[in-house]
mmCIF file of C-alpha atoms and ligand atoms in Angstrom:
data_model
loop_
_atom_site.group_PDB
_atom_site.id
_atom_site.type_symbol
_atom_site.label_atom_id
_atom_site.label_comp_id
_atom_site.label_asym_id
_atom_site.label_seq_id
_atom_site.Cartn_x
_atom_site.Cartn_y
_atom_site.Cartn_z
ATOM 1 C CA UNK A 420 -27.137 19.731 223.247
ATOM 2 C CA UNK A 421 -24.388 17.539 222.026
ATOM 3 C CA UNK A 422 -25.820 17.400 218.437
ATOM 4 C CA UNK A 423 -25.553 21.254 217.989
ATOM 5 C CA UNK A 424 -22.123 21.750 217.408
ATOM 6 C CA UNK A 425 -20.298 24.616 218.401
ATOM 7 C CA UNK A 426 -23.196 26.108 219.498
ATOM 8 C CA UNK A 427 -22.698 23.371 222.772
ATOM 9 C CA UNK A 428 -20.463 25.850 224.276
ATOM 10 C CA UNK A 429 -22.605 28.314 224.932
ATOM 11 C CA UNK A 430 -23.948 26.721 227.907
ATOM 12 C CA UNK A 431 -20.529 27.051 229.767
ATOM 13 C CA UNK A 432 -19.755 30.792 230.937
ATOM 14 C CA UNK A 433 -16.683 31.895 232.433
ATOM 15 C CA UNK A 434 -16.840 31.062 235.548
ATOM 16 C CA UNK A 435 -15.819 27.522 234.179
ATOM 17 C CA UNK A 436 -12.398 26.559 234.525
ATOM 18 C CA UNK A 437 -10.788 27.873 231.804
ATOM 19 C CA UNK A 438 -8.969 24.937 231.547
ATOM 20 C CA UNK A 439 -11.455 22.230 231.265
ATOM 21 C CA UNK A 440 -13.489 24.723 228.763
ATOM 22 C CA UNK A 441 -9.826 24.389 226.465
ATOM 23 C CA UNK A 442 -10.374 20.377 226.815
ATOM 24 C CA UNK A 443 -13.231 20.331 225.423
ATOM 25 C CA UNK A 444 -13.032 22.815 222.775
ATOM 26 C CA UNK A 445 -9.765 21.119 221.798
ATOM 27 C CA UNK A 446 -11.476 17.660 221.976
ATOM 28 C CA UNK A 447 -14.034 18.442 220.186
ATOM 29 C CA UNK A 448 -12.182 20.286 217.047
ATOM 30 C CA UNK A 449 -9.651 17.630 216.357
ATOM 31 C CA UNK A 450 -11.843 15.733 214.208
ATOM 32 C CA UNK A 451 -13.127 19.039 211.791
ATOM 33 C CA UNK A 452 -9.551 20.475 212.222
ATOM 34 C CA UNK A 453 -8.140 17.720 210.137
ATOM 35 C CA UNK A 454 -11.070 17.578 207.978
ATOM 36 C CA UNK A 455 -10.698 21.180 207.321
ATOM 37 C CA UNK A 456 -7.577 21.149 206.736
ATOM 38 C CA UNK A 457 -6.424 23.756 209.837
ATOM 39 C CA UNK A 458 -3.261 22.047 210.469
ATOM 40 C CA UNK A 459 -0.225 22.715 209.123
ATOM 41 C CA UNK A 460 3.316 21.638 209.164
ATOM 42 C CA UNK A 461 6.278 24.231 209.566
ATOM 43 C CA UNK A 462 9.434 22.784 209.130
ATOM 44 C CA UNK A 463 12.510 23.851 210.694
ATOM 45 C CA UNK A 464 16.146 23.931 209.387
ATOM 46 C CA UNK A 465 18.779 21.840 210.698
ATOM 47 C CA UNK A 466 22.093 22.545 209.521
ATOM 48 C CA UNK A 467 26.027 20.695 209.810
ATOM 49 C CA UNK A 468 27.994 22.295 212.335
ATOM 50 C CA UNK A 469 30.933 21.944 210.238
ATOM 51 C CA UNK A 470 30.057 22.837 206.449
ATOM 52 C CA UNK A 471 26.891 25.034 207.568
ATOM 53 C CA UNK A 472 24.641 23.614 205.062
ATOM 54 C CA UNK A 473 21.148 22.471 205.806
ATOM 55 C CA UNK A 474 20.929 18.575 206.103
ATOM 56 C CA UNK A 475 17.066 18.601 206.739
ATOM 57 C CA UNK A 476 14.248 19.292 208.176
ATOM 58 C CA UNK A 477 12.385 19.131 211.311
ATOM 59 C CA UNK A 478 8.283 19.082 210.448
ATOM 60 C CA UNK A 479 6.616 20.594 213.570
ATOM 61 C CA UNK A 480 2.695 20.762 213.765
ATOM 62 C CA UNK A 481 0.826 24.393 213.913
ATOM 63 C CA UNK A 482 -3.095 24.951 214.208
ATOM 64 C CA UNK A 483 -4.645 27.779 214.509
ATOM 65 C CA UNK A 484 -8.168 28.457 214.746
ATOM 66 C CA UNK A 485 -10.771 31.216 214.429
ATOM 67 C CA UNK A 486 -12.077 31.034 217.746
ATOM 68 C CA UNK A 487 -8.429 31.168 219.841
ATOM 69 C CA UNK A 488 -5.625 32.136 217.258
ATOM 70 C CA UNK A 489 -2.874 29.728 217.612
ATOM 71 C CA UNK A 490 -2.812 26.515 219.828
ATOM 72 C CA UNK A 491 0.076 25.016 220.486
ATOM 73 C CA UNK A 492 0.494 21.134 219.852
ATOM 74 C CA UNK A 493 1.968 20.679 223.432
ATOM 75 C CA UNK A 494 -1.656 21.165 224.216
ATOM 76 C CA UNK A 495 -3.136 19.442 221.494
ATOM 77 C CA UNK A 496 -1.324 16.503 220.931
ATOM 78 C CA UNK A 497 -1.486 15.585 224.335
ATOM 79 C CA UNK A 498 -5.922 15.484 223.858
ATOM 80 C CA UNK A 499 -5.205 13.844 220.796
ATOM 81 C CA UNK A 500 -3.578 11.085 222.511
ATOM 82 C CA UNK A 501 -6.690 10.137 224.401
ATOM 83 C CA UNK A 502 -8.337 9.128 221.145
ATOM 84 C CA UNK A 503 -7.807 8.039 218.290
ATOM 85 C CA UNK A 504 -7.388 11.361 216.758
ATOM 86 C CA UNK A 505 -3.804 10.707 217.015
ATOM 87 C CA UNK A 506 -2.949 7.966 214.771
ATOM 88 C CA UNK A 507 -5.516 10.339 211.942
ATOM 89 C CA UNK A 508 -3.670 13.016 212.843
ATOM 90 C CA UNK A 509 -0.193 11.193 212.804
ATOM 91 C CA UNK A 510 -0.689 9.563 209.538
ATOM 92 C CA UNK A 511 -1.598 13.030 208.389
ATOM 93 C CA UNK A 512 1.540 14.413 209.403
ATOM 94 C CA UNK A 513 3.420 11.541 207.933
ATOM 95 C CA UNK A 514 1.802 12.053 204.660
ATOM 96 C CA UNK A 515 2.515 15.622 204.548
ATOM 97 C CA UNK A 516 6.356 15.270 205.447
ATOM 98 C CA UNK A 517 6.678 12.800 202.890
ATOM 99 C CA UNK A 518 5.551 14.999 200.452
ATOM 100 C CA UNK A 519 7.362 17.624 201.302
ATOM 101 C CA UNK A 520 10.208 15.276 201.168
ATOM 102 C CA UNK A 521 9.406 13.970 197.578
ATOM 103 C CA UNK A 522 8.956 18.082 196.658
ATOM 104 C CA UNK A 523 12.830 18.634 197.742
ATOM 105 C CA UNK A 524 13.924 15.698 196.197
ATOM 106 C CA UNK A 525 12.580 16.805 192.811
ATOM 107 C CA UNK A 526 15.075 19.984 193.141
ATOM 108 C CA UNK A 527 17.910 16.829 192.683
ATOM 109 C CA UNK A 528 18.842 17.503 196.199
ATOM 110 C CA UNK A 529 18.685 14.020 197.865
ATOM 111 C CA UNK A 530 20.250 13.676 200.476
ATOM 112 C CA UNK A 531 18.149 15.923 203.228
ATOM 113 C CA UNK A 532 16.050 13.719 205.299
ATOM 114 C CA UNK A 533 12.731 15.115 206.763
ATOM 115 C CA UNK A 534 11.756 14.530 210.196
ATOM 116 C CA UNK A 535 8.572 13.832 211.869
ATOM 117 C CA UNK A 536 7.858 13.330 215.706
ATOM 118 C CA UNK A 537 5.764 10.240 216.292
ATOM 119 C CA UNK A 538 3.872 10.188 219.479
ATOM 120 C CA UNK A 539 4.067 7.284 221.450
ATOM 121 C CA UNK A 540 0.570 6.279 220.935
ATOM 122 C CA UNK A 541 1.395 5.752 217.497
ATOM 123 C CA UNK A 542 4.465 3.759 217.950
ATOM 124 C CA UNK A 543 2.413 1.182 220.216
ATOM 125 C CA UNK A 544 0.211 0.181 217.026
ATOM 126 C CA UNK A 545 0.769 -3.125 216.063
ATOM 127 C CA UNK A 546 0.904 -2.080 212.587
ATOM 128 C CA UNK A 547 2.729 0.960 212.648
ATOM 129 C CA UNK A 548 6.263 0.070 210.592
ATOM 130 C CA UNK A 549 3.263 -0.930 207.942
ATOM 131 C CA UNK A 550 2.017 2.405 207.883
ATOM 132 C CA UNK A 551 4.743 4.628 207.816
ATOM 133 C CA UNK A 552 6.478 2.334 205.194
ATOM 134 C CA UNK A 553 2.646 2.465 203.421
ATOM 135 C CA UNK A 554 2.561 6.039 203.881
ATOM 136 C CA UNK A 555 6.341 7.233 202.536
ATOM 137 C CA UNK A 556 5.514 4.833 199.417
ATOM 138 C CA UNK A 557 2.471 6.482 198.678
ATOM 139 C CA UNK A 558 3.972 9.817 198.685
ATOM 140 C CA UNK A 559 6.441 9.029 196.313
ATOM 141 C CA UNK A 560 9.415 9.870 198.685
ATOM 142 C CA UNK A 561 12.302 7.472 199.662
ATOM 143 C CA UNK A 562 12.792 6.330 202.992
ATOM 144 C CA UNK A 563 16.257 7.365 203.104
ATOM 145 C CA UNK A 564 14.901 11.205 203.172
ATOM 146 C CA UNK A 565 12.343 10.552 205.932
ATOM 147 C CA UNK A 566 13.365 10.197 210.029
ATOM 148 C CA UNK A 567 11.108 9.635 212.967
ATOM 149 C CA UNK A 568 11.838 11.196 216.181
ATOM 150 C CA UNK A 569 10.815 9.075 219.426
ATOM 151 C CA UNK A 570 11.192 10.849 222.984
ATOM 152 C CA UNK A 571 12.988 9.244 225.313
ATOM 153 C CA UNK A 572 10.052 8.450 227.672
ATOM 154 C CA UNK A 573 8.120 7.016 224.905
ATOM 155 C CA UNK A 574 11.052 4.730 223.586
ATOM 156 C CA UNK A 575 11.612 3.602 227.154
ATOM 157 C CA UNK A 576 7.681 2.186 228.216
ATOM 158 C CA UNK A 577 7.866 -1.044 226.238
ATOM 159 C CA UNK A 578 11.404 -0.829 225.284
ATOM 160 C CA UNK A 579 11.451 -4.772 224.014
ATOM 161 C CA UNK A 580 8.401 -4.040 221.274
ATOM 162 C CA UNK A 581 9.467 -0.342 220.571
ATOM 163 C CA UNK A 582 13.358 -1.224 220.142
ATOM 164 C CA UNK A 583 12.183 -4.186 218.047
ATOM 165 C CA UNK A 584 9.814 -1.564 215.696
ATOM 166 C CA UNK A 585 12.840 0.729 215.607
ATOM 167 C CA UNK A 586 15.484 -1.966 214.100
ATOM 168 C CA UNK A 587 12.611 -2.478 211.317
ATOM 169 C CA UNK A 588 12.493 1.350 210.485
ATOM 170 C CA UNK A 589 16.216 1.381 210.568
ATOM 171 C CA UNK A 590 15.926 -1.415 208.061
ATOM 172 C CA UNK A 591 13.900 0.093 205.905
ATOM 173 C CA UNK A 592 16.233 2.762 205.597
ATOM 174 C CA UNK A 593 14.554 4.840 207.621
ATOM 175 C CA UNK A 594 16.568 7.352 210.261
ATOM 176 C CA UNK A 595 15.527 6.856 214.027
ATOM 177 C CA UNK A 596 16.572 9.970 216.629
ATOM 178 C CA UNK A 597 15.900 9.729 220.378
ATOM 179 C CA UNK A 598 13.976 12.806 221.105
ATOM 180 C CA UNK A 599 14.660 14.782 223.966
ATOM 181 C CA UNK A 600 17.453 12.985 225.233
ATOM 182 C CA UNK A 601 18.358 13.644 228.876
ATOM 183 C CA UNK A 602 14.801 14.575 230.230
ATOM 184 C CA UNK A 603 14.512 10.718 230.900
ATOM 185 C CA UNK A 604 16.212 8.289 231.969
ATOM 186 C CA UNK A 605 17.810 6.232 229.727
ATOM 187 C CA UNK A 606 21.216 5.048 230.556
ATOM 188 C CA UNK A 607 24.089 3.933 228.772
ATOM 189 C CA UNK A 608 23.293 0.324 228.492
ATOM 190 C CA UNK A 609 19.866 0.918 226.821
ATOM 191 C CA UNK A 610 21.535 3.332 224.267
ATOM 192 C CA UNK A 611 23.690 0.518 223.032
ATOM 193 C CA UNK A 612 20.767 -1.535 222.795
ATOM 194 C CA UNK A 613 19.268 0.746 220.771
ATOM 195 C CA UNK A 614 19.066 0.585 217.072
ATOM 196 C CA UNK A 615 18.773 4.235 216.808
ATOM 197 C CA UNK A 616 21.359 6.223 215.043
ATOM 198 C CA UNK A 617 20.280 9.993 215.921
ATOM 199 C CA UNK A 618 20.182 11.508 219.344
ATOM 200 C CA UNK A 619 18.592 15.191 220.044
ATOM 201 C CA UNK A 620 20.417 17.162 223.000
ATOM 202 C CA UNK A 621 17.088 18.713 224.558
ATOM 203 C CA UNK A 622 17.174 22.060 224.794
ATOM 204 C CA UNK A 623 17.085 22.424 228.349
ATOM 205 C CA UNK A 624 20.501 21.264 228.011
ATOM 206 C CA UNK A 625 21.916 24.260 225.519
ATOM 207 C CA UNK A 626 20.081 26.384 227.301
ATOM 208 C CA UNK A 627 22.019 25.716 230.149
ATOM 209 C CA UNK A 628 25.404 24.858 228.606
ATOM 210 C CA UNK A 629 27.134 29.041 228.884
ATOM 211 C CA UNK A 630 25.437 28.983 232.788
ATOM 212 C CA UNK A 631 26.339 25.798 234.587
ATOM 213 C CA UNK A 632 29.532 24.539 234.528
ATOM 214 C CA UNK A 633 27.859 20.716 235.629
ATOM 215 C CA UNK A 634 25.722 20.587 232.136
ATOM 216 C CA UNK A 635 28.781 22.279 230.165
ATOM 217 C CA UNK A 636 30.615 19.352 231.248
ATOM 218 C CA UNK A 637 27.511 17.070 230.740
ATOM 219 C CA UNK A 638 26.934 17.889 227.329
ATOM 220 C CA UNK A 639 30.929 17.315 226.345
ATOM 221 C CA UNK A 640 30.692 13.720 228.018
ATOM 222 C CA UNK A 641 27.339 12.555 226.577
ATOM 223 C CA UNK A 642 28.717 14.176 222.929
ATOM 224 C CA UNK A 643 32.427 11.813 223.261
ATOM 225 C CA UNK A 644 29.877 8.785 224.483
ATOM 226 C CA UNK A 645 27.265 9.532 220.948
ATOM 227 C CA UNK A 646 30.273 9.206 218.978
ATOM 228 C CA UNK A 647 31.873 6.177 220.320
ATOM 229 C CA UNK A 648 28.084 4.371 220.207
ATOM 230 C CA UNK A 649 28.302 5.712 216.286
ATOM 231 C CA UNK A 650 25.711 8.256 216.676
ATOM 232 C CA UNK A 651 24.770 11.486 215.112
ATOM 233 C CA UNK A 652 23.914 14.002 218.066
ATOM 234 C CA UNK A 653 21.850 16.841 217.144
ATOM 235 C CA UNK A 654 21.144 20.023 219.826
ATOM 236 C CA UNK A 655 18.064 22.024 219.613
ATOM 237 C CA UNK A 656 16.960 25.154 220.685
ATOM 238 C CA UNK A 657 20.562 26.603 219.966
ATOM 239 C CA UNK A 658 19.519 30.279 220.045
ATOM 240 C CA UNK A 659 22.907 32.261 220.432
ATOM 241 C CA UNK A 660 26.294 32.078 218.395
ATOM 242 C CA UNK A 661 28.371 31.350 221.794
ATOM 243 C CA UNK A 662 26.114 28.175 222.130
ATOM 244 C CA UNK A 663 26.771 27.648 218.208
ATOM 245 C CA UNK A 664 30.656 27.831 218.543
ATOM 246 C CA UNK A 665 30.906 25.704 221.828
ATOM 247 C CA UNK A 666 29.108 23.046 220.603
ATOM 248 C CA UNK A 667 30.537 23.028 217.247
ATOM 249 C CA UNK A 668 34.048 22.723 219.360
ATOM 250 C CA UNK A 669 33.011 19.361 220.788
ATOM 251 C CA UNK A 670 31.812 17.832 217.385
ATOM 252 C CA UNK A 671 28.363 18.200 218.327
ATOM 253 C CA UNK A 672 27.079 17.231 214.160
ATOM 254 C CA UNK A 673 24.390 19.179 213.830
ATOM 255 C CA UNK A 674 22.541 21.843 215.315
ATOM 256 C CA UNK A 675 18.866 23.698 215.356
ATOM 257 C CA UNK A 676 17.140 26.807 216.722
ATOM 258 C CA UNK A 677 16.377 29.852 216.237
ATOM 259 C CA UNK A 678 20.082 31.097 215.420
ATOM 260 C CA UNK A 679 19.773 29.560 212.163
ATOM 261 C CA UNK A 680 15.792 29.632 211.737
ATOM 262 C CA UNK A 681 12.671 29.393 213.519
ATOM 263 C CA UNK A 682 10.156 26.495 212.188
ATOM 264 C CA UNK A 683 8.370 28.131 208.736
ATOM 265 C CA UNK A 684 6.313 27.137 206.468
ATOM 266 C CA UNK A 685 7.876 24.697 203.384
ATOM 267 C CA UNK A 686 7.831 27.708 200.805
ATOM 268 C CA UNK A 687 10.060 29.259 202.845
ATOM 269 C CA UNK A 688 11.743 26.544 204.426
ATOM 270 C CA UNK A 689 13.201 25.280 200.896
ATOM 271 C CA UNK A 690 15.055 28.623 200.090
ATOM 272 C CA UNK A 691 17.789 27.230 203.106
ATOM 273 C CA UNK A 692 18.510 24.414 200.439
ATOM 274 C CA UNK A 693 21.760 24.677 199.102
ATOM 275 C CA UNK A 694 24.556 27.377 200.310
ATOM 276 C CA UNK A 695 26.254 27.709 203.809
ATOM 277 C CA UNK A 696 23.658 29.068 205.977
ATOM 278 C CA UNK A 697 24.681 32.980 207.447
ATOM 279 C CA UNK A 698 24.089 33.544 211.164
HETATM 280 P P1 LIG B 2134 10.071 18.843 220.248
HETATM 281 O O1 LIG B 2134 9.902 17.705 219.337
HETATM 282 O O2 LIG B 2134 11.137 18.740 221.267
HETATM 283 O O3 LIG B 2134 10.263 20.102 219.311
HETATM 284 C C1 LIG B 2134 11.120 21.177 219.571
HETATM 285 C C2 LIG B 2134 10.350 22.390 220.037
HETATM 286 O O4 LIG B 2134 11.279 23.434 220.326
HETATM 287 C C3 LIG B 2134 9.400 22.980 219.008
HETATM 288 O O5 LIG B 2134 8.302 23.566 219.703
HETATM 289 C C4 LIG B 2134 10.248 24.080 218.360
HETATM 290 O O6 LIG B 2134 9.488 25.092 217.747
HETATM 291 C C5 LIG B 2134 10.976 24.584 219.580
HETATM 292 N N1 LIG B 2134 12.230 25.238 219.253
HETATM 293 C C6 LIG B 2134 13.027 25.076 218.175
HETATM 294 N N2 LIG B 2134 14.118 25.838 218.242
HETATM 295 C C7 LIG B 2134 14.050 26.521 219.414
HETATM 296 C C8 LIG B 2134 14.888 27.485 220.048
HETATM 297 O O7 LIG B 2134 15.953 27.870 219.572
HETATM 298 N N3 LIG B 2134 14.468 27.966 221.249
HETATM 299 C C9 LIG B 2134 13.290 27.556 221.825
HETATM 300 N N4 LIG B 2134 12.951 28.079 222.994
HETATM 301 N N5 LIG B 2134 12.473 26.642 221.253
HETATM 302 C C10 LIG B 2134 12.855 26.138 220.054
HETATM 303 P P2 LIG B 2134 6.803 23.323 219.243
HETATM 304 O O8 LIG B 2134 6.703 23.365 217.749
HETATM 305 O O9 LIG B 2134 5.938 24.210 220.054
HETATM 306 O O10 LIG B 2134 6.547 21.819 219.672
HETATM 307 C C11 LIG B 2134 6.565 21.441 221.007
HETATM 308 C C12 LIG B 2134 6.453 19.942 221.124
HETATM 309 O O11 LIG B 2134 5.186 19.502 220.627
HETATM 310 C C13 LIG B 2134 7.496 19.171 220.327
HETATM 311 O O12 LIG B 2134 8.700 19.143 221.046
HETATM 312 C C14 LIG B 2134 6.814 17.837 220.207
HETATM 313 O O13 LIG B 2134 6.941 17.106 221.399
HETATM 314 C C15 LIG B 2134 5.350 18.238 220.049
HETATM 315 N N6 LIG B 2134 5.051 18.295 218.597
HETATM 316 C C16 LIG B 2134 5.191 19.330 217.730
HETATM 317 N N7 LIG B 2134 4.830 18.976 216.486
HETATM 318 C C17 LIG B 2134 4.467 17.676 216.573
HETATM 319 C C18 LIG B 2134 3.989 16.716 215.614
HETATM 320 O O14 LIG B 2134 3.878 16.977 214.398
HETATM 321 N N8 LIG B 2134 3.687 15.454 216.095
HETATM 322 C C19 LIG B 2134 3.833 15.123 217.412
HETATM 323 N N9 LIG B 2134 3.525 13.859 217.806
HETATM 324 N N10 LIG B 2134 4.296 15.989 218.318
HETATM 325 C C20 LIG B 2134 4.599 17.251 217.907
HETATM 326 CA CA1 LIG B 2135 11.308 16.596 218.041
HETATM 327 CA CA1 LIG B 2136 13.067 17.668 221.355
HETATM 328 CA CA1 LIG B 2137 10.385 18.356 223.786
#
């Protein structure tokens, strides 16, 4: 049955476990999602905490499919990681963020940077600096207006190698943000070590910065240490004004969420371009 294509799944019911029926489904549909073209790439508005303005953009991956609506890439990526559909689908990504990038450069607006999340999969390649430089040059866009977002957990497995691939990215021009920063466990000393010059507040922490007087204090430490290591700090999933103004208080540089936008599709995502952003 494994020639007949979708018609395979007819020979599981619903007394199946729903979630090794997903697997599959999601395994199998990588490969014709990308050739299809069923992904897409929303981007998401990140804006200075001081001036307002959008600095760039944050491409996030969306697929949705006939059969189940929506998936979300928590739940794909993750089955994409245990092939190679990952680096296909990675490169694709790249590719389509560059463009984007070139397309908002061509407005004579260039200093926003679009940002893609590698996963880690990718980052192990032994040729991966190669392909993203490969990849940004081909799509006409700088690499000044591109920046990669690692997690924390990725960055930290093989830090030697990884830290190494970083400093060349950096070199290139490229931006480097640690992703998710404070689910892991990176401490102090690594963070010097580390040629990265973004850092993303995860959003576990804003979401508990008005209810817990432990992160509130947290989150005002880690921003005084980003500073003194030279780095930009970014929060995300900044949803309500309070969580705006406190964070814009302690110098936290930029911030995104759904105050200022939800991720959206480029068309839309362009028209942020330009004046102070009302929220
Ligand atoms: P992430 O990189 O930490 O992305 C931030 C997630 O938070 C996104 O979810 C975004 O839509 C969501 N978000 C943004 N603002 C808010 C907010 O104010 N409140 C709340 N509650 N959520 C907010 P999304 O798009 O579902 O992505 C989830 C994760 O999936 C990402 O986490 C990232 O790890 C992964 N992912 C998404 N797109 C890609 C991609 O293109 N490539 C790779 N490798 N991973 C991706
Ligand atoms: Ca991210
Ligand atoms: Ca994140
Ligand atoms: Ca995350």
């Amino acid at each position: 049955a494994k020639d007949k294509g979708k018609n395979q799944y007819m020979f599981f019911n619903k007394s199946m476990n729903q979630e090794i029926y997903d697997r599959m489904y999601i395994h199998n549909n990588l490969r014709t999602a990308l050739e299809e073209n069923q992904f897409q790439l929303h981007y998401q508005p990140q804006i200075d905490s001081k001036s307002k303005k959008v600095i760039g953009f944050e491409a996030l991956i969306r697929w949705e499919t006939e059969e189940f609506g929506f998936i979300p890439p928590l739940k794909f990526i993750k089955i994409a990681e245990e092939s190679d559909m990952i680096i296909k689908i990675g490169n694709w990504i790249l590719k389509e963020a560059a463009k984007f990038s070139k397309e908002i450069n061509q407005y004579n607006k260039d200093n926003y940077i679009v940002s893609v999340n590698v996963s880690s999969v990718q980052l192990k390649q032994d040729n991966f600096v190669e392909t993203v430089k490969k990849i940004i040059k081909e799509a006409g866009a700088l690499p000044k207006n591109m920046g990669i977002e690692i997690t924390e957990t990725s960055l930290m497995d093989n830090f030697e190698s990884n830290a190494n691939k970083v400093k060349k990215l950096r070199e290139l021009g490229i931006k480097v943000a640690l992703d998710d920063f404070g689910t892991g466990y990176s401490s102090l000393n690594y963070l010097r070590q580390l040629p990265i010059n973004i850092l993303k507040l995860d959003k576990s922490f804003i979401e508990d910065l008005l209810k817990n007087n432990n992160i509130y204090n947290l989150t005002e430490d880690i921003i005084l240490m980003s500073q003194k290591l030279g780095l930009t700090v970014v929060a995300e999933g900044v949803e309500m004004k309070d969580q705006f103004d406190l964070l814009s208080n302690y110098n936290c540089d930029i911030i995104q969420g759904y105050l200022v936008s939800r991720p959206i599709p480029k068309e839309e995502a362009v028209k942020f371009i330009g004046p102070e952003v009302e929220f």
